[in-house]
Amino acid sequence: MSVVEIVDHPLIQHKISLLRDRNTGTKEFRDLVSEIAMLLCYEATRDLPTEEVEVETPVALARTKVLAGRKLALVPILRAGLGMVDGMLNLIPAAKVGHIGMYRNEETLVPVEYYCKLPNDINEREVFVLDPMLATGGSACDAIGQIKKRGAKHIKFIGLVAAPQGLKALHEAHPDVDIYVGALDEKLNDNGYIVPGLGDAGDRIFGTK
Ligand code: PRP
Ligand code: URA
């Protein structure tokens, strides 16, 4: 049974409120995306396997736990997913990073893939697909389809803001994928933007508008 979790944490809610504000500038926006990604990473890695080891503390021998060495990969969906990579790597620095490039045709909203480069051993890794926005869900569904075609078997999706349609579409298309998002918004508008949302995440991260 896969997880669909709206990660309901006061720090995440606070930081997403700041992100939504149209007056938040590029630097602050970028920092917030990174910080929220780190908080979501904490939740999405809760089930990583651990193993017991012995460690000598200054006081005594401790039997304690470390990560059991499952290999991890991050795959940001370009462009906006790039903004989440540093925050994730703060907590899981050994993860390899692949990239998949998708953009939505602004009229049809149909996603177009333009780039894909993944670690060779993606089939052995637990893969975290990153994109701040899950709107129609088209980009995430297609990106995950492509990543599966290249052999990935264990995938989680991490996003900041989702529309109900996108969450449903992703869960239906990939019921095996665990989904972690920071907020579930009300709806999409006629242009496919999440309402209330935060606008165009890629443009706000990179200052292109
Ligand atoms: C945005 C966002 C997602 C996609 C979500 O990317 O980062 O990838 O839209 O929409 P969907 O769920 O309806 O597919 P965009 O196409 O604007 O490209 P960008 O990241 O390069 O700005
Ligand atoms: N992509 C964005 O960046 N924002 C939205 O609201 C929808 C898709």
Short mmCIF file of C-alpha atoms and ligand atoms in Angstrom, two decimals:
data_model
loop_
_atom_site.label_atom_id
_atom_site.label_comp_id
_atom_site.label_asym_id
_atom_site.label_seq_id
_atom_site.Cartn_x
_atom_site.Cartn_y
_atom_site.Cartn_z
CA MET A 1 0.00 0.00 0.00
CA SER A 2 1.62 3.27 -1.06
CA VAL A 3 1.74 6.46 1.00
CA VAL A 4 -0.04 9.68 -0.02
CA GLU A 5 0.90 12.21 2.63
CA ILE A 6 0.25 15.90 2.98
CA VAL A 7 3.08 16.61 5.39
CA ASP A 8 1.26 18.66 7.96
CA HIS A 9 4.05 20.32 9.95
CA PRO A 10 4.00 23.90 11.31
CA LEU A 11 7.42 24.74 9.83
CA ILE A 12 6.35 23.53 6.40
CA GLN A 13 3.06 25.42 6.57
CA HIS A 14 4.83 28.60 7.68
CA LYS A 15 7.43 28.42 4.94
CA ILE A 16 4.87 27.59 2.23
CA SER A 17 2.85 30.66 3.31
CA LEU A 18 5.96 32.80 2.73
CA LEU A 19 6.46 31.15 -0.67
CA ARG A 20 2.91 31.96 -1.72
CA ASP A 21 3.36 35.69 -1.07
CA ARG A 22 3.77 37.49 -4.39
CA ASN A 23 6.15 39.94 -2.67
CA THR A 24 8.68 37.22 -1.75
CA GLY A 25 11.77 37.87 -3.88
CA THR A 26 13.92 35.41 -5.78
CA LYS A 27 16.61 34.79 -3.17
CA GLU A 28 14.17 34.25 -0.33
CA PHE A 29 11.97 32.09 -2.57
CA ARG A 30 14.92 29.89 -3.54
CA ASP A 31 16.04 29.52 0.10
CA LEU A 32 12.52 28.59 1.19
CA VAL A 33 12.16 25.94 -1.55
CA SER A 34 15.40 24.40 -0.39
CA GLU A 35 14.41 24.46 3.30
CA ILE A 36 10.98 22.94 2.63
CA ALA A 37 12.58 20.23 0.49
CA MET A 38 14.82 19.38 3.45
CA LEU A 39 11.84 19.10 5.79
CA LEU A 40 9.95 16.91 3.29
CA CYS A 41 13.08 14.79 2.84
CA TYR A 42 13.06 14.08 6.58
CA GLU A 43 9.53 12.70 6.30
CA ALA A 44 10.03 10.82 3.04
CA THR A 45 13.10 8.99 4.39
CA ARG A 46 11.37 7.86 7.58
CA ASP A 47 11.17 4.24 6.37
CA LEU A 48 14.78 3.84 5.21
CA PRO A 49 16.19 0.60 6.59
CA THR A 50 18.74 0.75 9.38
CA GLU A 51 21.15 -1.77 10.85
CA GLU A 52 22.70 -2.11 14.27
CA VAL A 53 26.37 -1.30 14.79
CA GLU A 54 28.66 -1.00 17.78
CA VAL A 55 30.15 2.42 18.51
CA GLU A 56 32.53 3.27 21.31
CA THR A 57 31.38 6.46 22.97
CA PRO A 58 33.70 8.27 25.43
CA VAL A 59 31.70 6.50 28.17
CA ALA A 60 30.78 3.00 27.01
CA LEU A 61 30.11 0.69 24.10
CA ALA A 62 26.80 1.56 22.41
CA ARG A 63 24.72 -0.68 20.19
CA THR A 64 23.17 1.85 17.87
CA LYS A 65 21.70 2.23 14.38
CA VAL A 66 22.99 3.54 11.07
CA LEU A 67 21.44 3.58 7.60
CA ALA A 68 21.63 0.11 6.11
CA GLY A 69 23.26 1.40 2.97
CA ARG A 70 20.36 1.40 0.54
CA LYS A 71 21.50 3.43 -2.43
CA LEU A 72 19.55 6.61 -3.11
CA ALA A 73 19.02 8.84 -6.14
CA LEU A 74 17.40 12.22 -6.64
CA VAL A 75 15.76 13.07 -9.94
CA PRO A 76 14.61 16.69 -10.15
CA ILE A 77 12.17 17.49 -12.94
CA LEU A 78 13.76 20.46 -14.73
CA ARG A 79 13.62 23.26 -14.20
CA ALA A 80 11.79 23.88 -10.96
CA GLY A 81 12.77 20.58 -9.33
CA LEU A 82 16.40 21.77 -9.36
CA GLY A 83 15.49 24.17 -6.56
CA MET A 84 14.85 21.20 -4.25
CA VAL A 85 18.14 19.34 -4.80
CA ASP A 86 20.39 21.17 -2.32
CA GLY A 87 17.88 20.84 0.51
CA MET A 88 17.61 17.10 -0.09
CA LEU A 89 21.39 16.68 -0.37
CA ASN A 90 21.84 18.42 2.98
CA LEU A 91 20.26 15.34 4.58
CA ILE A 92 21.30 12.58 2.14
CA PRO A 93 24.63 13.81 0.75
CA ALA A 94 25.62 10.47 -0.80
CA ALA A 95 22.62 10.36 -3.15
CA LYS A 96 23.38 10.36 -6.87
CA VAL A 97 21.52 12.98 -8.93
CA GLY A 98 19.85 12.31 -12.29
CA HIS A 99 17.90 14.88 -14.28
CA ILE A 100 14.77 14.76 -16.38
CA GLY A 101 13.69 17.76 -18.42
CA MET A 102 9.96 18.32 -18.95
CA TYR A 103 8.02 21.42 -19.86
CA ARG A 104 4.30 21.92 -20.23
CA ASN A 105 3.02 23.20 -23.55
CA GLU A 106 1.37 26.36 -22.25
CA GLU A 107 -1.73 25.93 -24.42
CA THR A 108 -2.40 22.20 -24.27
CA LEU A 109 -0.69 21.66 -20.84
CA VAL A 110 0.72 18.45 -22.34
CA PRO A 111 4.20 17.73 -20.93
CA VAL A 112 7.13 17.43 -23.35
CA GLU A 113 10.31 15.55 -22.33
CA TYR A 114 13.52 17.16 -23.59
CA TYR A 115 16.29 15.59 -21.48
CA CYS A 116 16.95 12.52 -19.38
CA LYS A 117 20.21 11.45 -17.74
CA LEU A 118 20.04 9.02 -14.84
CA PRO A 119 22.62 7.07 -12.80
CA ASN A 120 23.44 3.77 -14.58
CA ASP A 121 22.38 1.72 -11.57
CA ILE A 122 19.01 3.47 -11.20
CA ASN A 123 17.33 0.04 -10.97
CA GLU A 124 19.13 -0.59 -7.64
CA ARG A 125 18.35 2.79 -6.10
CA GLU A 126 15.51 4.26 -4.12
CA VAL A 127 14.58 7.23 -6.32
CA PHE A 128 13.16 10.54 -5.11
CA VAL A 129 11.52 12.45 -7.97
CA LEU A 130 11.39 16.17 -7.16
CA ASP A 131 9.09 18.86 -8.49
CA PRO A 132 7.63 21.73 -6.44
CA MET A 133 4.35 21.77 -8.37
CA LEU A 134 1.89 18.94 -9.04
CA ALA A 135 -0.79 20.67 -11.13
CA THR A 136 -2.51 18.44 -13.71
CA GLY A 137 0.03 15.78 -12.74
CA GLY A 138 1.02 15.31 -16.38
CA SER A 139 4.71 16.18 -15.91
CA ALA A 140 5.17 13.97 -12.85
CA CYS A 141 3.26 11.03 -14.39
CA ASP A 142 5.31 11.16 -17.61
CA ALA A 143 8.62 11.72 -15.83
CA ILE A 144 8.02 8.77 -13.51
CA GLY A 145 6.94 6.64 -16.51
CA GLN A 146 10.26 7.45 -18.22
CA ILE A 147 12.27 6.76 -15.06
CA LYS A 148 10.51 3.39 -14.65
CA LYS A 149 11.22 2.56 -18.33
CA ARG A 150 14.90 3.05 -17.56
CA GLY A 151 14.67 0.46 -14.79
CA ALA A 152 13.78 2.26 -11.54
CA LYS A 153 11.68 0.10 -9.23
CA HIS A 154 11.39 2.07 -5.99
CA ILE A 155 10.17 5.64 -6.50
CA LYS A 156 8.87 8.38 -4.23
CA PHE A 157 7.56 11.74 -5.42
CA ILE A 158 8.22 14.86 -3.33
CA GLY A 159 6.41 18.13 -4.12
CA LEU A 160 5.65 21.38 -2.36
CA VAL A 161 2.12 22.22 -3.57
CA ALA A 162 -0.41 19.91 -5.25
CA ALA A 163 -3.82 20.35 -6.84
CA PRO A 164 -6.38 17.62 -6.13
CA GLN A 165 -6.41 16.64 -9.83
CA GLY A 166 -2.65 16.19 -9.91
CA LEU A 167 -2.53 14.13 -6.75
CA LYS A 168 -5.30 11.85 -8.06
CA ALA A 169 -3.74 11.53 -11.51
CA LEU A 170 -0.32 10.63 -10.11
CA HIS A 171 -1.70 8.13 -7.61
CA GLU A 172 -3.84 6.46 -10.29
CA ALA A 173 -1.07 6.34 -12.92
CA HIS A 174 1.58 5.11 -10.46
CA PRO A 175 -0.13 3.48 -7.47
CA ASP A 176 3.20 2.02 -6.33
CA VAL A 177 4.78 5.48 -5.88
CA ASP A 178 4.71 7.10 -2.43
CA ILE A 179 3.73 10.79 -2.62
CA TYR A 180 4.78 13.47 -0.12
CA VAL A 181 3.58 17.06 -0.57
CA GLY A 182 3.62 20.10 1.69
CA ALA A 183 0.18 21.45 0.78
CA LEU A 184 -2.96 20.35 -1.03
CA ASP A 185 -4.61 23.34 -2.67
CA GLU A 186 -8.13 23.97 -3.88
CA LYS A 187 -8.10 23.60 -7.66
CA LEU A 188 -6.56 24.49 -11.02
CA ASN A 189 -7.55 27.61 -12.93
CA ASP A 190 -8.27 27.70 -16.69
CA ASN A 191 -4.55 28.17 -17.43
CA GLY A 192 -3.60 25.09 -15.43
CA TYR A 193 -2.19 27.07 -12.51
CA ILE A 194 -2.73 25.84 -8.97
CA VAL A 195 -5.16 28.04 -6.98
CA PRO A 196 -4.19 29.67 -4.68
CA GLY A 197 -0.75 28.14 -5.43
CA LEU A 198 2.35 30.29 -5.65
CA GLY A 199 2.55 31.14 -9.34
CA ASP A 200 5.16 29.73 -11.70
CA ALA A 201 7.69 27.97 -9.47
CA GLY A 202 10.43 27.80 -12.12
CA ASP A 203 10.19 31.49 -12.91
CA ARG A 204 10.20 32.43 -9.23
CA ILE A 205 13.19 30.21 -8.40
CA PHE A 206 15.28 31.42 -11.33
CA GLY A 207 14.00 35.00 -11.51
CA THR A 208 12.87 34.68 -15.11
CA LYS A 209 9.73 36.76 -14.74
C1 PRP B 1 5.93 23.32 -13.95
C2 PRP B 1 6.26 22.55 -12.69
C3 PRP B 1 5.94 21.13 -13.08
C4 PRP B 1 4.76 21.31 -13.99
C5 PRP B 1 3.51 20.98 -13.23
O1 PRP B 1 6.93 23.20 -14.86
O2 PRP B 1 7.58 22.72 -12.25
O3 PRP B 1 7.00 20.46 -13.73
O4 PRP B 1 4.74 22.69 -14.38
O5 PRP B 1 2.42 21.00 -14.05
P1 PRP B 1 1.61 19.69 -14.44
O6 PRP B 1 1.40 18.92 -13.18
O7 PRP B 1 0.32 20.24 -15.01
O8 PRP B 1 2.39 18.93 -15.47
P2 PRP B 1 6.96 24.06 -16.23
O9 PRP B 1 6.33 23.28 -17.35
O10 PRP B 1 6.43 25.42 -15.97
O11 PRP B 1 8.50 24.09 -16.58
P3 PRP B 1 9.71 24.79 -15.78
O12 PRP B 1 9.91 24.02 -14.50
O13 PRP B 1 10.83 24.61 -16.74
O14 PRP B 1 9.35 26.22 -15.52
N1 URA B 2 3.46 24.95 -12.66
C1 URA B 2 3.77 25.97 -11.81
O1 URA B 2 4.94 26.37 -11.70
N2 URA B 2 2.77 26.53 -11.12
C2 URA B 2 1.50 26.11 -11.21
O2 URA B 2 0.63 26.66 -10.51
C3 URA B 2 1.20 25.07 -12.10
C4 URA B 2 2.21 24.50 -12.81
#
